[in-house]
Amino acid sequence: MDDDGITVSDAMALGEAAKDAGLVDLARDWFTQAADGGEADAFLNLGFLAEAEGDLNAARDWYRKAIAAAEPDDTHALLHLAMLEEWSENRDAARALYEKVAAYGCTCAMINLSHVEKDSGNTDVAYEWLRTAAEGGAPDAMVEMGQWTAARGHMATARLWFLRAAAADETEAMMELGNLDAGAGDMPGARDWYVQAAEAGDARAMVKLGQLDAGAGKVASARAWYTKAAKAGSKKASQFLEGLEG
């Protein structure tokens, strides 16, 4: 507690409130006060703020302090420090940190480990980390497993991975399933998947549906899909809409 009666917990709560309100400087002041009291989460939040501002060296220092102050390991700080090392192409350091976090069952660390190993040319190791993450229930890892196996011609296995991810509401998987069906000539099946993805807010799926309807001469429906996609931020949809109107 400081001279004003503010405890470390109070400072953390005030820092979180300021951060949520977008008052970055005030948040930093409160987190710094909490950090002075030895609060590991304050170090972590100061790292987040520094990283968001692009001060990666400061972020590294704060994450290291969070790791040193935490018991047990602060997996959030470890993960963010690992990502900073990966972005800086310090693969050995990133690998060691990701492995430490992965040991706690963090699928995000496993996925990132897969990327590090793939970039290092360790394809088999990369595959095993990605498969472990997918089997651990990470939908984005399931999508990557589907893409990995599809690229190697194992389409039935790829479809199973995409189906598992789609069941977890992963729109990327719905898009992949739509593309698989379209590639196999099953346009009704492709449309069903694109509709599911579009209803979940995927602008790419809206564009696909616009293209399907435009190709079928359903101009009004195509215009509706392109308009919806354009409102969702798709530049491609805006171009198709101009061509449709022209």
PDB file of C-alpha atoms in Angstrom:
ATOM      1  CA  MET A   1       0.000   0.000   0.000  1.00  0.00           C
ATOM      2  CA  ASP A   2       1.326   3.449  -0.891  1.00  0.00           C
ATOM      3  CA  ASP A   3       0.985   6.662   1.100  1.00  0.00           C
ATOM      4  CA  ASP A   4      -2.432   7.305  -0.466  1.00  0.00           C
ATOM      5  CA  GLY A   5      -3.753   3.932   0.678  1.00  0.00           C
ATOM      6  CA  ILE A   6      -3.635   2.416  -2.845  1.00  0.00           C
ATOM      7  CA  THR A   7      -2.830  -1.289  -2.712  1.00  0.00           C
ATOM      8  CA  VAL A   8      -1.168  -3.277  -5.485  1.00  0.00           C
ATOM      9  CA  SER A   9      -4.554  -4.841  -6.259  1.00  0.00           C
ATOM     10  CA  ASP A  10      -6.111  -1.387  -6.470  1.00  0.00           C
ATOM     11  CA  ALA A  11      -3.374  -0.215  -8.837  1.00  0.00           C
ATOM     12  CA  MET A  12      -3.919  -3.267 -11.054  1.00  0.00           C
ATOM     13  CA  ALA A  13      -7.677  -2.685 -11.158  1.00  0.00           C
ATOM     14  CA  LEU A  14      -7.202   0.982 -11.982  1.00  0.00           C
ATOM     15  CA  GLY A  15      -4.668   0.071 -14.668  1.00  0.00           C
ATOM     16  CA  GLU A  16      -7.066  -2.410 -16.267  1.00  0.00           C
ATOM     17  CA  ALA A  17      -9.880   0.160 -16.205  1.00  0.00           C
ATOM     18  CA  ALA A  18      -7.663   2.780 -17.809  1.00  0.00           C
ATOM     19  CA  LYS A  19      -6.475   0.303 -20.457  1.00  0.00           C
ATOM     20  CA  ASP A  20     -10.068  -0.677 -21.289  1.00  0.00           C
ATOM     21  CA  ALA A  21     -10.911   3.021 -21.649  1.00  0.00           C
ATOM     22  CA  GLY A  22      -7.992   3.535 -24.041  1.00  0.00           C
ATOM     23  CA  LEU A  23      -6.102   5.737 -21.567  1.00  0.00           C
ATOM     24  CA  VAL A  24      -2.708   4.209 -22.265  1.00  0.00           C
ATOM     25  CA  ASP A  25      -0.531   6.650 -20.346  1.00  0.00           C
ATOM     26  CA  LEU A  26      -2.726   6.426 -17.258  1.00  0.00           C
ATOM     27  CA  ALA A  27      -2.791   2.639 -17.527  1.00  0.00           C
ATOM     28  CA  ARG A  28       0.994   2.593 -17.736  1.00  0.00           C
ATOM     29  CA  ASP A  29       1.245   4.742 -14.596  1.00  0.00           C
ATOM     30  CA  TRP A  30      -0.993   2.404 -12.592  1.00  0.00           C
ATOM     31  CA  PHE A  31       0.694  -0.748 -13.869  1.00  0.00           C
ATOM     32  CA  THR A  32       4.081   0.772 -13.044  1.00  0.00           C
ATOM     33  CA  GLN A  33       2.899   1.424  -9.501  1.00  0.00           C
ATOM     34  CA  ALA A  34       1.725  -2.193  -9.232  1.00  0.00           C
ATOM     35  CA  ALA A  35       5.010  -3.391 -10.753  1.00  0.00           C
ATOM     36  CA  ASP A  36       6.891  -1.446  -8.081  1.00  0.00           C
ATOM     37  CA  GLY A  37       4.995  -3.615  -5.612  1.00  0.00           C
ATOM     38  CA  GLY A  38       6.269  -6.769  -7.337  1.00  0.00           C
ATOM     39  CA  GLU A  39       3.040  -7.724  -9.145  1.00  0.00           C
ATOM     40  CA  ALA A  40       3.918 -10.107 -12.013  1.00  0.00           C
ATOM     41  CA  ASP A  41       0.735  -9.292 -13.956  1.00  0.00           C
ATOM     42  CA  ALA A  42       1.754  -5.631 -13.930  1.00  0.00           C
ATOM     43  CA  PHE A  43       5.027  -6.508 -15.666  1.00  0.00           C
ATOM     44  CA  LEU A  44       3.029  -8.505 -18.217  1.00  0.00           C
ATOM     45  CA  ASN A  45       0.629  -5.632 -18.921  1.00  0.00           C
ATOM     46  CA  LEU A  46       3.497  -3.171 -19.262  1.00  0.00           C
ATOM     47  CA  GLY A  47       4.955  -5.580 -21.811  1.00  0.00           C
ATOM     48  CA  PHE A  48       1.661  -5.616 -23.714  1.00  0.00           C
ATOM     49  CA  LEU A  49       1.584  -1.819 -23.792  1.00  0.00           C
ATOM     50  CA  ALA A  50       5.188  -1.564 -24.966  1.00  0.00           C
ATOM     51  CA  GLU A  51       4.625  -4.204 -27.653  1.00  0.00           C
ATOM     52  CA  ALA A  52       1.496  -2.418 -28.908  1.00  0.00           C
ATOM     53  CA  GLU A  53       3.549   0.753 -29.261  1.00  0.00           C
ATOM     54  CA  GLY A  54       6.274  -1.060 -31.183  1.00  0.00           C
ATOM     55  CA  ASP A  55       8.889  -0.801 -28.435  1.00  0.00           C
ATOM     56  CA  LEU A  56       9.967  -4.418 -28.649  1.00  0.00           C
ATOM     57  CA  ASN A  57      13.093  -4.053 -26.526  1.00  0.00           C
ATOM     58  CA  ALA A  58      11.071  -2.628 -23.658  1.00  0.00           C
ATOM     59  CA  ALA A  59       8.452  -5.335 -24.159  1.00  0.00           C
ATOM     60  CA  ARG A  60      11.148  -8.011 -23.906  1.00  0.00           C
ATOM     61  CA  ASP A  61      12.406  -6.526 -20.650  1.00  0.00           C
ATOM     62  CA  TRP A  62       8.926  -6.421 -19.128  1.00  0.00           C
ATOM     63  CA  TYR A  63       8.124  -9.994 -20.197  1.00  0.00           C
ATOM     64  CA  ARG A  64      11.394 -11.207 -18.682  1.00  0.00           C
ATOM     65  CA  LYS A  65      10.540  -9.453 -15.439  1.00  0.00           C
ATOM     66  CA  ALA A  66       7.082 -11.055 -15.479  1.00  0.00           C
ATOM     67  CA  ILE A  67       8.655 -14.477 -15.973  1.00  0.00           C
ATOM     68  CA  ALA A  68      11.144 -13.889 -13.156  1.00  0.00           C
ATOM     69  CA  ALA A  69       8.404 -12.700 -10.777  1.00  0.00           C
ATOM     70  CA  ALA A  70       5.851 -15.426 -11.540  1.00  0.00           C
ATOM     71  CA  GLU A  71       5.450 -18.721  -9.742  1.00  0.00           C
ATOM     72  CA  PRO A  72       4.617 -21.004 -11.463  1.00  0.00           C
ATOM     73  CA  ASP A  73       5.671 -19.897 -14.954  1.00  0.00           C
ATOM     74  CA  ASP A  74       3.817 -16.985 -16.521  1.00  0.00           C
ATOM     75  CA  THR A  75       2.862 -18.708 -19.772  1.00  0.00           C
ATOM     76  CA  HIS A  76       1.488 -15.481 -21.284  1.00  0.00           C
ATOM     77  CA  ALA A  77       4.814 -13.723 -20.798  1.00  0.00           C
ATOM     78  CA  LEU A  78       6.723 -16.745 -22.085  1.00  0.00           C
ATOM     79  CA  LEU A  79       4.509 -16.940 -25.167  1.00  0.00           C
ATOM     80  CA  HIS A  80       4.810 -13.249 -25.998  1.00  0.00           C
ATOM     81  CA  LEU A  81       8.561 -13.300 -25.439  1.00  0.00           C
ATOM     82  CA  ALA A  82       8.788 -16.332 -27.735  1.00  0.00           C
ATOM     83  CA  MET A  83       6.829 -14.499 -30.438  1.00  0.00           C
ATOM     84  CA  LEU A  84       9.138 -11.496 -30.174  1.00  0.00           C
ATOM     85  CA  GLU A  85      12.135 -13.797 -30.581  1.00  0.00           C
ATOM     86  CA  GLU A  86      10.510 -15.473 -33.580  1.00  0.00           C
ATOM     87  CA  TRP A  87       9.772 -12.113 -35.215  1.00  0.00           C
ATOM     88  CA  SER A  88      13.413 -11.191 -34.666  1.00  0.00           C
ATOM     89  CA  GLU A  89      14.376 -14.501 -36.341  1.00  0.00           C
ATOM     90  CA  ASN A  90      16.016 -15.770 -33.136  1.00  0.00           C
ATOM     91  CA  ARG A  91      14.681 -19.245 -33.832  1.00  0.00           C
ATOM     92  CA  ASP A  92      16.648 -21.130 -31.202  1.00  0.00           C
ATOM     93  CA  ALA A  93      15.486 -18.771 -28.455  1.00  0.00           C
ATOM     94  CA  ALA A  94      11.924 -18.855 -29.770  1.00  0.00           C
ATOM     95  CA  ARG A  95      11.947 -22.644 -29.955  1.00  0.00           C
ATOM     96  CA  ALA A  96      13.126 -23.027 -26.349  1.00  0.00           C
ATOM     97  CA  LEU A  97      10.449 -20.651 -25.063  1.00  0.00           C
ATOM     98  CA  TYR A  98       7.650 -22.187 -27.152  1.00  0.00           C
ATOM     99  CA  GLU A  99       8.610 -25.657 -25.944  1.00  0.00           C
ATOM    100  CA  LYS A 100       8.348 -24.477 -22.353  1.00  0.00           C
ATOM    101  CA  VAL A 101       4.856 -23.098 -22.958  1.00  0.00           C
ATOM    102  CA  ALA A 102       3.792 -26.123 -25.010  1.00  0.00           C
ATOM    103  CA  ALA A 103       4.630 -28.313 -22.027  1.00  0.00           C
ATOM    104  CA  TYR A 104       1.678 -26.632 -20.276  1.00  0.00           C
ATOM    105  CA  GLY A 105      -0.623 -27.762 -23.094  1.00  0.00           C
ATOM    106  CA  CYS A 106      -0.777 -24.419 -24.919  1.00  0.00           C
ATOM    107  CA  THR A 107      -1.847 -25.220 -28.484  1.00  0.00           C
ATOM    108  CA  CYS A 108      -0.886 -21.723 -29.682  1.00  0.00           C
ATOM    109  CA  ALA A 109       2.713 -22.459 -28.684  1.00  0.00           C
ATOM    110  CA  MET A 110       2.526 -25.803 -30.479  1.00  0.00           C
ATOM    111  CA  ILE A 111       1.292 -24.155 -33.672  1.00  0.00           C
ATOM    112  CA  ASN A 112       4.020 -21.530 -33.505  1.00  0.00           C
ATOM    113  CA  LEU A 113       6.591 -24.258 -32.830  1.00  0.00           C
ATOM    114  CA  SER A 114       5.390 -25.969 -35.981  1.00  0.00           C
ATOM    115  CA  HIS A 115       6.038 -22.779 -37.939  1.00  0.00           C
ATOM    116  CA  VAL A 116       9.498 -22.348 -36.430  1.00  0.00           C
ATOM    117  CA  GLU A 117      10.423 -25.951 -37.259  1.00  0.00           C
ATOM    118  CA  LYS A 118       9.023 -25.664 -40.773  1.00  0.00           C
ATOM    119  CA  ASP A 119      11.002 -22.477 -41.383  1.00  0.00           C
ATOM    120  CA  SER A 120      14.094 -24.305 -40.080  1.00  0.00           C
ATOM    121  CA  GLY A 121      13.541 -27.130 -42.558  1.00  0.00           C
ATOM    122  CA  ASN A 122      12.450 -29.642 -39.908  1.00  0.00           C
ATOM    123  CA  THR A 123       9.308 -30.746 -41.722  1.00  0.00           C
ATOM    124  CA  ASP A 124       8.633 -33.933 -39.763  1.00  0.00           C
ATOM    125  CA  VAL A 125       8.982 -32.182 -36.409  1.00  0.00           C
ATOM    126  CA  ALA A 126       6.779 -29.336 -37.653  1.00  0.00           C
ATOM    127  CA  TYR A 127       4.095 -31.817 -38.681  1.00  0.00           C
ATOM    128  CA  GLU A 128       4.117 -33.516 -35.274  1.00  0.00           C
ATOM    129  CA  TRP A 129       3.703 -30.237 -33.377  1.00  0.00           C
ATOM    130  CA  LEU A 130       0.860 -29.188 -35.676  1.00  0.00           C
ATOM    131  CA  ARG A 131      -0.860 -32.567 -35.332  1.00  0.00           C
ATOM    132  CA  THR A 132      -0.525 -32.423 -31.543  1.00  0.00           C
ATOM    133  CA  ALA A 133      -2.139 -28.978 -31.501  1.00  0.00           C
ATOM    134  CA  ALA A 134      -4.959 -30.151 -33.773  1.00  0.00           C
ATOM    135  CA  GLU A 135      -5.602 -33.218 -31.676  1.00  0.00           C
ATOM    136  CA  GLY A 136      -5.559 -30.923 -28.654  1.00  0.00           C
ATOM    137  CA  GLY A 137      -8.633 -29.200 -30.034  1.00  0.00           C
ATOM    138  CA  ALA A 138      -7.218 -26.104 -31.779  1.00  0.00           C
ATOM    139  CA  PRO A 139      -9.463 -25.358 -34.816  1.00  0.00           C
ATOM    140  CA  ASP A 140      -6.801 -23.254 -36.563  1.00  0.00           C
ATOM    141  CA  ALA A 141      -4.372 -26.176 -36.261  1.00  0.00           C
ATOM    142  CA  MET A 142      -7.023 -28.472 -37.752  1.00  0.00           C
ATOM    143  CA  VAL A 143      -7.292 -26.119 -40.729  1.00  0.00           C
ATOM    144  CA  GLU A 144      -3.526 -26.135 -41.179  1.00  0.00           C
ATOM    145  CA  MET A 145      -3.491 -29.934 -40.951  1.00  0.00           C
ATOM    146  CA  GLY A 146      -6.142 -30.034 -43.647  1.00  0.00           C
ATOM    147  CA  GLN A 147      -4.128 -27.684 -45.849  1.00  0.00           C
ATOM    148  CA  TRP A 148      -0.954 -29.660 -45.176  1.00  0.00           C
ATOM    149  CA  THR A 149      -2.508 -32.998 -46.112  1.00  0.00           C
ATOM    150  CA  ALA A 150      -4.375 -31.557 -49.118  1.00  0.00           C
ATOM    151  CA  ALA A 151      -1.122 -30.159 -50.498  1.00  0.00           C
ATOM    152  CA  ARG A 152       0.227 -33.708 -50.402  1.00  0.00           C
ATOM    153  CA  GLY A 153      -2.779 -35.111 -52.231  1.00  0.00           C
ATOM    154  CA  HIS A 154      -4.454 -36.771 -49.226  1.00  0.00           C
ATOM    155  CA  MET A 155      -7.829 -35.218 -49.919  1.00  0.00           C
ATOM    156  CA  ALA A 156      -9.965 -37.567 -47.810  1.00  0.00           C
ATOM    157  CA  THR A 157      -7.817 -36.910 -44.746  1.00  0.00           C
ATOM    158  CA  ALA A 158      -7.798 -33.183 -45.484  1.00  0.00           C
ATOM    159  CA  ARG A 159     -11.581 -33.176 -45.631  1.00  0.00           C
ATOM    160  CA  LEU A 160     -11.803 -34.845 -42.218  1.00  0.00           C
ATOM    161  CA  TRP A 161      -9.605 -32.170 -40.670  1.00  0.00           C
ATOM    162  CA  PHE A 162     -11.626 -29.405 -42.301  1.00  0.00           C
ATOM    163  CA  LEU A 163     -14.866 -30.981 -41.082  1.00  0.00           C
ATOM    164  CA  ARG A 164     -13.551 -31.082 -37.514  1.00  0.00           C
ATOM    165  CA  ALA A 165     -12.566 -27.427 -37.711  1.00  0.00           C
ATOM    166  CA  ALA A 166     -15.875 -26.422 -39.327  1.00  0.00           C
ATOM    167  CA  ALA A 167     -17.717 -28.159 -36.488  1.00  0.00           C
ATOM    168  CA  ALA A 168     -15.847 -25.753 -34.198  1.00  0.00           C
ATOM    169  CA  ASP A 169     -17.195 -22.797 -36.260  1.00  0.00           C
ATOM    170  CA  GLU A 170     -13.891 -22.127 -38.037  1.00  0.00           C
ATOM    171  CA  THR A 171     -14.894 -20.220 -41.175  1.00  0.00           C
ATOM    172  CA  GLU A 172     -11.549 -20.876 -42.869  1.00  0.00           C
ATOM    173  CA  ALA A 173     -12.427 -24.580 -42.774  1.00  0.00           C
ATOM    174  CA  MET A 174     -15.849 -23.885 -44.296  1.00  0.00           C
ATOM    175  CA  MET A 175     -14.135 -22.013 -47.113  1.00  0.00           C
ATOM    176  CA  GLU A 176     -11.728 -24.909 -47.669  1.00  0.00           C
ATOM    177  CA  LEU A 177     -14.605 -27.406 -47.766  1.00  0.00           C
ATOM    178  CA  GLY A 178     -16.435 -25.211 -50.257  1.00  0.00           C
ATOM    179  CA  ASN A 179     -13.332 -25.056 -52.425  1.00  0.00           C
ATOM    180  CA  LEU A 180     -12.884 -28.830 -52.213  1.00  0.00           C
ATOM    181  CA  ASP A 181     -16.466 -29.404 -53.316  1.00  0.00           C
ATOM    182  CA  ALA A 182     -16.177 -26.823 -56.090  1.00  0.00           C
ATOM    183  CA  GLY A 183     -12.979 -28.479 -57.302  1.00  0.00           C
ATOM    184  CA  ALA A 184     -14.784 -31.814 -57.393  1.00  0.00           C
ATOM    185  CA  GLY A 185     -17.677 -30.312 -59.362  1.00  0.00           C
ATOM    186  CA  ASP A 186     -20.139 -30.470 -56.459  1.00  0.00           C
ATOM    187  CA  MET A 187     -21.430 -26.910 -56.740  1.00  0.00           C
ATOM    188  CA  PRO A 188     -24.499 -27.393 -54.494  1.00  0.00           C
ATOM    189  CA  GLY A 189     -22.184 -28.743 -51.787  1.00  0.00           C
ATOM    190  CA  ALA A 190     -19.761 -25.865 -52.325  1.00  0.00           C
ATOM    191  CA  ARG A 191     -22.579 -23.349 -52.091  1.00  0.00           C
ATOM    192  CA  ASP A 192     -23.782 -24.808 -48.795  1.00  0.00           C
ATOM    193  CA  TRP A 193     -20.332 -24.354 -47.258  1.00  0.00           C
ATOM    194  CA  TYR A 194     -19.945 -20.847 -48.646  1.00  0.00           C
ATOM    195  CA  VAL A 195     -23.357 -19.915 -47.230  1.00  0.00           C
ATOM    196  CA  GLN A 196     -22.318 -21.175 -43.794  1.00  0.00           C
ATOM    197  CA  ALA A 197     -19.104 -19.162 -43.953  1.00  0.00           C
ATOM    198  CA  ALA A 198     -20.916 -16.072 -45.237  1.00  0.00           C
ATOM    199  CA  GLU A 199     -23.497 -16.291 -42.475  1.00  0.00           C
ATOM    200  CA  ALA A 200     -20.589 -16.363 -40.040  1.00  0.00           C
ATOM    201  CA  GLY A 201     -19.339 -13.089 -41.539  1.00  0.00           C
ATOM    202  CA  ASP A 202     -16.657 -14.256 -43.988  1.00  0.00           C
ATOM    203  CA  ALA A 203     -16.495 -11.697 -46.809  1.00  0.00           C
ATOM    204  CA  ARG A 204     -14.596 -14.095 -49.078  1.00  0.00           C
ATOM    205  CA  ALA A 205     -17.532 -16.501 -48.943  1.00  0.00           C
ATOM    206  CA  MET A 206     -19.907 -13.681 -49.841  1.00  0.00           C
ATOM    207  CA  VAL A 207     -17.774 -12.942 -52.901  1.00  0.00           C
ATOM    208  CA  LYS A 208     -17.792 -16.636 -53.869  1.00  0.00           C
ATOM    209  CA  LEU A 209     -21.581 -16.696 -53.621  1.00  0.00           C
ATOM    210  CA  GLY A 210     -21.793 -13.543 -55.705  1.00  0.00           C
ATOM    211  CA  GLN A 211     -19.617 -15.166 -58.355  1.00  0.00           C
ATOM    212  CA  LEU A 212     -21.734 -18.316 -58.377  1.00  0.00           C
ATOM    213  CA  ASP A 213     -24.932 -16.317 -58.759  1.00  0.00           C
ATOM    214  CA  ALA A 214     -23.440 -14.026 -61.386  1.00  0.00           C
ATOM    215  CA  GLY A 215     -22.325 -17.062 -63.358  1.00  0.00           C
ATOM    216  CA  ALA A 216     -25.844 -18.472 -63.138  1.00  0.00           C
ATOM    217  CA  GLY A 217     -27.353 -15.212 -64.389  1.00  0.00           C
ATOM    218  CA  LYS A 218     -28.859 -14.354 -60.992  1.00  0.00           C
ATOM    219  CA  VAL A 219     -27.822 -10.730 -61.123  1.00  0.00           C
ATOM    220  CA  ALA A 220     -29.953  -9.451 -58.235  1.00  0.00           C
ATOM    221  CA  SER A 221     -28.691 -12.150 -55.893  1.00  0.00           C
ATOM    222  CA  ALA A 222     -25.092 -11.618 -57.015  1.00  0.00           C
ATOM    223  CA  ARG A 223     -25.451  -7.878 -56.408  1.00  0.00           C
ATOM    224  CA  ALA A 224     -26.781  -8.539 -52.903  1.00  0.00           C
ATOM    225  CA  TRP A 225     -23.838 -10.784 -52.017  1.00  0.00           C
ATOM    226  CA  TYR A 226     -21.247  -8.405 -53.494  1.00  0.00           C
ATOM    227  CA  THR A 227     -22.841  -5.482 -51.648  1.00  0.00           C
ATOM    228  CA  LYS A 228     -22.756  -7.370 -48.377  1.00  0.00           C
ATOM    229  CA  ALA A 229     -19.121  -8.361 -48.940  1.00  0.00           C
ATOM    230  CA  ALA A 230     -18.158  -4.793 -49.848  1.00  0.00           C
ATOM    231  CA  LYS A 231     -19.732  -3.529 -46.644  1.00  0.00           C
ATOM    232  CA  ALA A 232     -17.637  -6.139 -44.816  1.00  0.00           C
ATOM    233  CA  GLY A 233     -14.512  -4.575 -46.312  1.00  0.00           C
ATOM    234  CA  SER A 234     -13.867  -6.659 -49.429  1.00  0.00           C
ATOM    235  CA  LYS A 235     -12.181  -4.580 -52.151  1.00  0.00           C
ATOM    236  CA  LYS A 236     -12.622  -7.450 -54.590  1.00  0.00           C
ATOM    237  CA  ALA A 237     -16.387  -7.344 -54.000  1.00  0.00           C
ATOM    238  CA  SER A 238     -16.448  -3.628 -54.809  1.00  0.00           C
ATOM    239  CA  GLN A 239     -14.681  -4.342 -58.096  1.00  0.00           C
ATOM    240  CA  PHE A 240     -17.081  -7.144 -58.993  1.00  0.00           C
ATOM    241  CA  LEU A 241     -20.001  -4.910 -58.081  1.00  0.00           C
ATOM    242  CA  GLU A 242     -18.761  -2.190 -60.419  1.00  0.00           C
ATOM    243  CA  GLY A 243     -18.391  -4.767 -63.193  1.00  0.00           C
ATOM    244  CA  LEU A 244     -21.899  -6.055 -62.523  1.00  0.00           C
ATOM    245  CA  GLU A 245     -23.359  -2.571 -62.659  1.00  0.00           C
ATOM    246  CA  GLY A 246     -21.365  -1.789 -65.818  1.00  0.00           C
TER     247      GLY A 246
END
